[in-house]
mmCIF file of C-alpha atoms and ligand atoms in Angstrom:
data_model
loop_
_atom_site.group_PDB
_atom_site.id
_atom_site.type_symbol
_atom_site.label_atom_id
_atom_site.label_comp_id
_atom_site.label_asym_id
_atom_site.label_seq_id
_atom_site.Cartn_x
_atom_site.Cartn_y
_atom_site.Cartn_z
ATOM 1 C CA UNK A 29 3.226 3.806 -19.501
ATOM 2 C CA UNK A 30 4.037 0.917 -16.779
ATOM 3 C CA UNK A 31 5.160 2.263 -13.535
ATOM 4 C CA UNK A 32 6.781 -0.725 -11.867
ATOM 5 C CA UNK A 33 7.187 -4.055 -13.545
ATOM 6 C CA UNK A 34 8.732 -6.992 -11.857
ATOM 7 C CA UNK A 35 10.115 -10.009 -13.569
ATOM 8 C CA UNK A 36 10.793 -13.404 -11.947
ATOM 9 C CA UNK A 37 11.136 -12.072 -8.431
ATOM 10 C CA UNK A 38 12.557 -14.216 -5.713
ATOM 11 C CA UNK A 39 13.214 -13.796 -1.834
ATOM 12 C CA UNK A 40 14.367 -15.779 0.826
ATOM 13 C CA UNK A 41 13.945 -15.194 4.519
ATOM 14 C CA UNK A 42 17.338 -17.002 5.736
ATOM 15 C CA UNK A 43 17.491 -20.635 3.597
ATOM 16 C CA UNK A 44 13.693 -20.472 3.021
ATOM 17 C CA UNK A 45 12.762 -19.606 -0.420
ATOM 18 C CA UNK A 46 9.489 -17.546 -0.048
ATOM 19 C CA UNK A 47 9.211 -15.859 -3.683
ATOM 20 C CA UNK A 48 9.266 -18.665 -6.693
ATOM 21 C CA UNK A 49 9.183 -15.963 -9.222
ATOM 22 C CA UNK A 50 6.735 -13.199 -9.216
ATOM 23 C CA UNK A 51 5.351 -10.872 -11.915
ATOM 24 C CA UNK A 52 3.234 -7.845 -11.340
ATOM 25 C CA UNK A 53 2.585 -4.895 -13.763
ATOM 26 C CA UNK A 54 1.538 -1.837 -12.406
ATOM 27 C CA UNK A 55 0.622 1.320 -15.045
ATOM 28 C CA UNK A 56 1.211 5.212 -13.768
ATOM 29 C CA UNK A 57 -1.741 6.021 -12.059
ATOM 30 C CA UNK A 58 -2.942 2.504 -12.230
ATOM 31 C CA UNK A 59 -4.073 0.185 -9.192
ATOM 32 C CA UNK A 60 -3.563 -3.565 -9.053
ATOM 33 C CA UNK A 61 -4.253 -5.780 -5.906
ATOM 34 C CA UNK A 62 -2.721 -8.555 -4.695
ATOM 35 C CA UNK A 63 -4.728 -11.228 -3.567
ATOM 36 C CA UNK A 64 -4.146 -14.770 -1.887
ATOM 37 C CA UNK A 65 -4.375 -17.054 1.811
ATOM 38 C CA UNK A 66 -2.357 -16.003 4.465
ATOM 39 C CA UNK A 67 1.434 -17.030 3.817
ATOM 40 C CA UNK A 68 1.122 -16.591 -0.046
ATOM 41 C CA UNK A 69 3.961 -14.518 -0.041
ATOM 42 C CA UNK A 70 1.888 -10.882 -0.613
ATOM 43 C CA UNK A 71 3.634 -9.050 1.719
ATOM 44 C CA UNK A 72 6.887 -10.011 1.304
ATOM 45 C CA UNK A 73 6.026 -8.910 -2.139
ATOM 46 C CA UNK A 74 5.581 -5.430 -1.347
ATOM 47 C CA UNK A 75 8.798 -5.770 0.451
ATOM 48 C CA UNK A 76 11.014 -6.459 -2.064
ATOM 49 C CA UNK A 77 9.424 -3.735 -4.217
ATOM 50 C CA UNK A 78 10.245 -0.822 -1.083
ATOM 51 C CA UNK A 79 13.436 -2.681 -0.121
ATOM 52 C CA UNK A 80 12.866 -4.008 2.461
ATOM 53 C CA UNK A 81 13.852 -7.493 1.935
ATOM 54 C CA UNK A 82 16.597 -8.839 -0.390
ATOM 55 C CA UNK A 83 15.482 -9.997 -3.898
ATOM 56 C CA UNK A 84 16.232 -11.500 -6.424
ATOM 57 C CA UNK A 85 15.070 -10.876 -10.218
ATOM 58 C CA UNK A 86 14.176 -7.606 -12.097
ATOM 59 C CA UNK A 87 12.398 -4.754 -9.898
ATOM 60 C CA UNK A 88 12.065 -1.719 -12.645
ATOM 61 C CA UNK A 89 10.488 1.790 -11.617
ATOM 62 C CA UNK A 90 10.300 4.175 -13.672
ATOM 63 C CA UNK A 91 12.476 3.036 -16.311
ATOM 64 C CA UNK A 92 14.800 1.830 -13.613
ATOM 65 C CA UNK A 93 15.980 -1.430 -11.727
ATOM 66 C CA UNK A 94 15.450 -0.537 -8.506
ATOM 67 C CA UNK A 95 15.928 -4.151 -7.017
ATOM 68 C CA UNK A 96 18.596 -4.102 -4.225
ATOM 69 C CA UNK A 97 17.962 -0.780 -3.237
ATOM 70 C CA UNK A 98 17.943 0.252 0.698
ATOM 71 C CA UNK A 99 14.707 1.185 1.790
ATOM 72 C CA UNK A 100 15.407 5.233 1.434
ATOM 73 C CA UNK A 101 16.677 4.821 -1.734
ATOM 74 C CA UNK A 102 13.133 3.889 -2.849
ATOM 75 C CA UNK A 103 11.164 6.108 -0.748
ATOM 76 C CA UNK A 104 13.079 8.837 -2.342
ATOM 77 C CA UNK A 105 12.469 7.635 -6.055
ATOM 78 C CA UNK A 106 8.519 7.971 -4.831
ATOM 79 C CA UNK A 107 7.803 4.930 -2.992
ATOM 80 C CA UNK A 108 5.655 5.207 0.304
ATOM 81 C CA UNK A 109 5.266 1.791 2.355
ATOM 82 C CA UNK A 110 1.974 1.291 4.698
ATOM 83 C CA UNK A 111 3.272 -2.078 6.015
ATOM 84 C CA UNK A 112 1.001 -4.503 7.739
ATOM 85 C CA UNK A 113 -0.091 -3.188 11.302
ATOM 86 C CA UNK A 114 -0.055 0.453 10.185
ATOM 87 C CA UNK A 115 3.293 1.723 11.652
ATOM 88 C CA UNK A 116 2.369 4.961 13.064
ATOM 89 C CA UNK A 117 4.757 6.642 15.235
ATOM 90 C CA UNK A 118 3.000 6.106 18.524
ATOM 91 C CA UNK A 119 5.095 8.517 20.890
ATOM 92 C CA UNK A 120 3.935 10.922 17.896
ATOM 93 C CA UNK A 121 1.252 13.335 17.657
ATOM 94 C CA UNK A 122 -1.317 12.860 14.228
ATOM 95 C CA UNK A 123 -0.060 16.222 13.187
ATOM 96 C CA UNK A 124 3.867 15.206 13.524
ATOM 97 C CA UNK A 125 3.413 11.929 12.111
ATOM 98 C CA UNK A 126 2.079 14.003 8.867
ATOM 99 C CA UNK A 127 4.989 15.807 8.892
ATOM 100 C CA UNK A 128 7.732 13.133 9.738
ATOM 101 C CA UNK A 129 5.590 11.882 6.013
ATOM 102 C CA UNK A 130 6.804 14.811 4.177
ATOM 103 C CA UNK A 131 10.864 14.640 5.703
ATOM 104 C CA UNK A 132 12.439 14.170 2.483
ATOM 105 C CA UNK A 133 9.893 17.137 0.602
ATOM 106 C CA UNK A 134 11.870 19.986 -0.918
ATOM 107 C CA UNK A 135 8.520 22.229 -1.297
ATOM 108 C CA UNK A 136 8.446 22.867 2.448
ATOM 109 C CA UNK A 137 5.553 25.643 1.540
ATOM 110 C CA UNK A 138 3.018 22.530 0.525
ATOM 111 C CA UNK A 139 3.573 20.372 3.358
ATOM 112 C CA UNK A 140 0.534 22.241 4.716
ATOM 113 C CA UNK A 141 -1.642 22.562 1.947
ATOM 114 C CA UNK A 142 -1.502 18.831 1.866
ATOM 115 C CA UNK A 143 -1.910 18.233 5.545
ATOM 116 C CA UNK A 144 -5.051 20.740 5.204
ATOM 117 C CA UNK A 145 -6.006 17.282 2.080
ATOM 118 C CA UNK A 146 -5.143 14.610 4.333
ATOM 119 C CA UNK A 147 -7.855 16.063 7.116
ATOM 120 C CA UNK A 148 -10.538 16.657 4.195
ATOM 121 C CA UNK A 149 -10.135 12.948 3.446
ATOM 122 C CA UNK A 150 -10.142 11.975 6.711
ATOM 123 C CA UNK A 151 -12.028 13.866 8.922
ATOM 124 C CA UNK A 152 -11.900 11.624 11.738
ATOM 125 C CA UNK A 153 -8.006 12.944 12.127
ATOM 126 C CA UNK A 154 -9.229 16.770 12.529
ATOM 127 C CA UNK A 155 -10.257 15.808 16.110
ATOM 128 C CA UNK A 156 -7.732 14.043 16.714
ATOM 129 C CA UNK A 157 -4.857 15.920 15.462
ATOM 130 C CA UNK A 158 -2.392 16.410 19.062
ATOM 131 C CA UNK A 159 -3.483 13.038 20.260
ATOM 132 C CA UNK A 160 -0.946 10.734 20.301
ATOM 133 C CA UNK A 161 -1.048 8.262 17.478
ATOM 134 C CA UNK A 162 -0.790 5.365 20.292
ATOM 135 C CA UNK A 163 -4.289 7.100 21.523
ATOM 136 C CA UNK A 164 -6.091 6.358 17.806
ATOM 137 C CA UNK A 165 -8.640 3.600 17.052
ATOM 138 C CA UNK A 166 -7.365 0.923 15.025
ATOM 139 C CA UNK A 167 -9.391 2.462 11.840
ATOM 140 C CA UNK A 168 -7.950 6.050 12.788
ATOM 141 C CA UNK A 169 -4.405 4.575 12.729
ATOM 142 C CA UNK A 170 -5.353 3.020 9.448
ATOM 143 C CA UNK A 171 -6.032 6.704 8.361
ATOM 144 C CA UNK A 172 -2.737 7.925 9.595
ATOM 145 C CA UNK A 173 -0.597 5.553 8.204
ATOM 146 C CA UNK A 174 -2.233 6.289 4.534
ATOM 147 C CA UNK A 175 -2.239 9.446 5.236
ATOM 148 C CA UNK A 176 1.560 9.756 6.431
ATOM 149 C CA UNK A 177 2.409 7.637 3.380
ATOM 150 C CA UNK A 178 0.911 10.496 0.739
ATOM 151 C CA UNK A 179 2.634 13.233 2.381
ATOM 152 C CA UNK A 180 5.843 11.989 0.990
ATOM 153 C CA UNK A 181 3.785 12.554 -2.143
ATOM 154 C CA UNK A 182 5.122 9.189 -3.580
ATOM 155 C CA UNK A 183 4.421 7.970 -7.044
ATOM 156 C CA UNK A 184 3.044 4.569 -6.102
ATOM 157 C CA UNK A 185 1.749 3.479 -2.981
ATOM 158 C CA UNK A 186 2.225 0.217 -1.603
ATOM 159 C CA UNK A 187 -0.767 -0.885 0.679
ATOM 160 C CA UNK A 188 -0.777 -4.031 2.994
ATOM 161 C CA UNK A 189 -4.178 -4.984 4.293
ATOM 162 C CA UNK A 190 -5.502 -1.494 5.341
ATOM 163 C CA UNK A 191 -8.937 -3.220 6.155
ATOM 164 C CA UNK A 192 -6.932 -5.962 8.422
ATOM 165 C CA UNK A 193 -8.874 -5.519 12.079
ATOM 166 C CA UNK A 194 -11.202 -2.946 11.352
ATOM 167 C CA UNK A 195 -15.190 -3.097 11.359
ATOM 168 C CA UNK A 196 -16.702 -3.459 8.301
ATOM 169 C CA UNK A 197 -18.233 0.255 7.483
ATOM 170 C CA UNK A 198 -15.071 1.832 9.038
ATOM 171 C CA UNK A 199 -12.568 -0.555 6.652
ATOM 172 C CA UNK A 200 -15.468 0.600 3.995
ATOM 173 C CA UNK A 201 -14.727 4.305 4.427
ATOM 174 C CA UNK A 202 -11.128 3.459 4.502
ATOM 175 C CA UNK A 203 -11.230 2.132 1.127
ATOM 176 C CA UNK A 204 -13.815 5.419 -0.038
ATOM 177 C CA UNK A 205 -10.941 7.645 0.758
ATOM 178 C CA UNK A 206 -8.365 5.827 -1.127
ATOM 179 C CA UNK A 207 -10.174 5.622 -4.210
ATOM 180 C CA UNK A 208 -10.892 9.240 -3.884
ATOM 181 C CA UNK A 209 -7.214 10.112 -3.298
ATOM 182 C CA UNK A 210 -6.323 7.522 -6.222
ATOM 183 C CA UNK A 211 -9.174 9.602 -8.414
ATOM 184 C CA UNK A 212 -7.934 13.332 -7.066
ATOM 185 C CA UNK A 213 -3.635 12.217 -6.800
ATOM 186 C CA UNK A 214 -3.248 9.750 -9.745
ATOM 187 C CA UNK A 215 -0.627 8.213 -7.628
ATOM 188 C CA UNK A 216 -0.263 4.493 -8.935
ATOM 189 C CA UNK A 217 -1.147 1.609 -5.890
ATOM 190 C CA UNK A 218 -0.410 -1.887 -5.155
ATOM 191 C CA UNK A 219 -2.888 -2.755 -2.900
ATOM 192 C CA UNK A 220 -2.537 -6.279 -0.835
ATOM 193 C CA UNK A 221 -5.946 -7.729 0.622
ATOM 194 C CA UNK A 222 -7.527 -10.695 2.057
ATOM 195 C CA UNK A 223 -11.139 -9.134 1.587
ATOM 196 C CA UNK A 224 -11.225 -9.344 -1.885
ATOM 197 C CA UNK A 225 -15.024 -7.769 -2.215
ATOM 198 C CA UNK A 226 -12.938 -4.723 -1.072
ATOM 199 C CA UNK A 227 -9.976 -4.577 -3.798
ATOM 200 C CA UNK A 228 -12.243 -4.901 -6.171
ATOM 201 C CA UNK A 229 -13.851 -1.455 -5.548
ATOM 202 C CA UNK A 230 -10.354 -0.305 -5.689
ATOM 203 C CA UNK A 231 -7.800 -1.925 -8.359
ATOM 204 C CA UNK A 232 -8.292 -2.207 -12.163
ATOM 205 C CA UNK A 233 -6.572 -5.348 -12.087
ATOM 206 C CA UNK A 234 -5.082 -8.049 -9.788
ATOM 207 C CA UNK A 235 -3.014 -11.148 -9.193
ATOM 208 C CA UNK A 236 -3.597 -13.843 -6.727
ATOM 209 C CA UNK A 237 -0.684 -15.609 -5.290
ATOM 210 C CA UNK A 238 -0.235 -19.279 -3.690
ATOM 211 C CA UNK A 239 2.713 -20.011 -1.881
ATOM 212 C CA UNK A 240 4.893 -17.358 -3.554
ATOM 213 C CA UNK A 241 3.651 -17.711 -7.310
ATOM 214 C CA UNK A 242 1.132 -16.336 -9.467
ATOM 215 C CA UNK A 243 -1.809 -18.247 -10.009
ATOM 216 C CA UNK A 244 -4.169 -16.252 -11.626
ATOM 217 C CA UNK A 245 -4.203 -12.885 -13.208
ATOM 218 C CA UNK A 246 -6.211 -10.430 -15.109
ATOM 219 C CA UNK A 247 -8.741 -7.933 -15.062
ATOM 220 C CA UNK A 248 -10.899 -7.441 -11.999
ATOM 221 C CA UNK A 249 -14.059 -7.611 -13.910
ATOM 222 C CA UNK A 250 -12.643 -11.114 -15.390
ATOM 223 C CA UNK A 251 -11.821 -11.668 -11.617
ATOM 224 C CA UNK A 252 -14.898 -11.704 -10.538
ATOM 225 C CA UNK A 253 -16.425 -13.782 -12.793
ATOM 226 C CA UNK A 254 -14.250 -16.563 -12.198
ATOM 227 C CA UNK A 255 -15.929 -19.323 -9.898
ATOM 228 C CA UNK A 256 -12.929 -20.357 -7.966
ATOM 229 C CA UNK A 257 -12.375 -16.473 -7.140
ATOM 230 C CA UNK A 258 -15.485 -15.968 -5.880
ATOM 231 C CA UNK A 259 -15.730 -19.843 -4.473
ATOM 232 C CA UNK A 260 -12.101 -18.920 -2.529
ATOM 233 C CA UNK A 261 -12.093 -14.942 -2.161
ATOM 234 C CA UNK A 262 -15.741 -13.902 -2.491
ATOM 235 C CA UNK A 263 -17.377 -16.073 -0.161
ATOM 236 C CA UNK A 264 -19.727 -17.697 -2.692
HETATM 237 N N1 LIG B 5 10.471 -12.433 8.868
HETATM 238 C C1 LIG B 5 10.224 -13.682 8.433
HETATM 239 N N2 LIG B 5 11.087 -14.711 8.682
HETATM 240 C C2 LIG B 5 10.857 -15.963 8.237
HETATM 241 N N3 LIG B 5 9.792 -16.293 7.480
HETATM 242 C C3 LIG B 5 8.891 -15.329 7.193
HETATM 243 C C4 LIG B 5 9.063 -13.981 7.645
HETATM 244 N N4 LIG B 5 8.023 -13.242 7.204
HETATM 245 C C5 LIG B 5 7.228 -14.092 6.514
HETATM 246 N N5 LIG B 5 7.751 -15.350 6.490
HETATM 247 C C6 LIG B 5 7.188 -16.513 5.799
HETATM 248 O O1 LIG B 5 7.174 -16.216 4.406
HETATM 249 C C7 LIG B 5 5.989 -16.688 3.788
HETATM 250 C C8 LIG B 5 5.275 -15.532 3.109
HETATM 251 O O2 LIG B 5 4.875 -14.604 4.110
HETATM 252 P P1 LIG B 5 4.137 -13.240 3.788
HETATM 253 O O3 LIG B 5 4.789 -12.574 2.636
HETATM 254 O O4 LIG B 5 4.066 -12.498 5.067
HETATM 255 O O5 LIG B 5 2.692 -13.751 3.342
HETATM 256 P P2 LIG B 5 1.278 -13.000 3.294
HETATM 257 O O6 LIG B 5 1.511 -11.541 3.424
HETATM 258 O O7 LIG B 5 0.693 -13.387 1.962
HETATM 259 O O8 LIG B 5 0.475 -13.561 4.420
HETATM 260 C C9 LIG B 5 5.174 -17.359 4.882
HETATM 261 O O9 LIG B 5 5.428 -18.740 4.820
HETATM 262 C C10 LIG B 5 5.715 -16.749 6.151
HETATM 263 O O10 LIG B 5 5.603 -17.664 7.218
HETATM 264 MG MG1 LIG B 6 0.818 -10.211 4.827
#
């Protein structure tokens, strides 16, 4: 079954058309990166899909067109944002940033059961857990935000450059814990990144985008293969 599908999708930041008309295909429980140079248009991307910035096309979740809804409106249909630079609550401690993740939750009972997962994935937050988020490393904040995001316990999770900053065995482990909590959660991703040696350890599939259009898409094993992938994203 396909999770999210968008058609034709547009968006403007004031006059300036930034979108052409992109299409992405994510299945339930599937993972699909986004790749492309900086200013390709990837992140506003993932905003239009968490509503975040106007759009224009088709946006359909679950059956439904979700494009023009306010950011809560998707978050509550089971879409968790980790924007660019993280977005912890800084003033926060780890443990209430968790919980500010599960606010809209019903099933107050497993909020702690899945705080109890969060801290098995990433251990580094155990220690950490009444520092102030503001107090993290840049890969522990990285933790947090992915972790705050699956406490909503979202259907699809929308990930912006989670290895942006960080060294390269920390932004390694980052990306071992999401493939284990993609493995042990099912919950479907769209993963943006600029390393693409990284999404490819991660997502089944991906597109790349140039200046707000699709170039290229398929499988990440067909990817891979392709000399102006690895010539452009694979450094060789
Ligand atoms: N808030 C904004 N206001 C105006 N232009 C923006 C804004 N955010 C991004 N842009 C422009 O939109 C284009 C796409 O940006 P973005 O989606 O952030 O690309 P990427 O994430 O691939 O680097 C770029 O040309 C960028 O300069
Ligand atoms: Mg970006």
């Amino acid at each position: 079954m396909t999770l999210l599908e968008l058609t034709d999708v547009t968006a403007f930041y004031g006059p300036v058309q930034v979108l052409e008309g992109i299409s992405l295909s994510v299945p339930d429980g599937g993972a699909v990166g986004i790749l492309g140079a900086n200013g390709a248009g990837k992140t506003t991307t993932l905003r239009a899909i968490s509503g975040t910035v106007r759009a224009g096309g088709s946006i359909v979740f679950d059956g439904k067109d979700i494009r023009g809804s306010r950011p809560d409106q998707a978050a509550a249909l089971g879409i968790a944002h980790v924007p660019e630079g993280r977005g912890t609550l800084g003033e926060l401690t780890v443990r209430e940033n968790l919980r500010v993740g599960a606010y809209l939750r019903k099933d107050r009972k497993a909020i702690q059961t899945d705080i109890d997962y969060c801290l098995d994935l990433f251990p580094q937050l155990q220690d950490r857990i009444r520092s102030n988020s503001s107090a993290l490393s840049g890969g522990e904040q990285q933790m947090l935000a992915i972790a705050r995001a699956y406490m909503a316990r979202p259907r699809l999770l929308l990930l912006d450059e989670a290895s942006l900053g960080l060294a390269p065995s920390t932004a390694k482990d980052v990306y071992q814990a999401i493939k284990r909590l993609r493995v042990e959660s099912g919950i479907a991703m769209v993963v943006v990144e600029q390393n693409a040696n990284l999404a490819f350890t991660l997502v089944d599939s991906a597109t790349v985008l140039e200046t707000g259009r699709n170039v290229i898409t398929g499988s990440s094993a067909e990817l891979k293969g392709m000399d102006e992938i690895r010539r452009a994203y694979l450094g060789g």
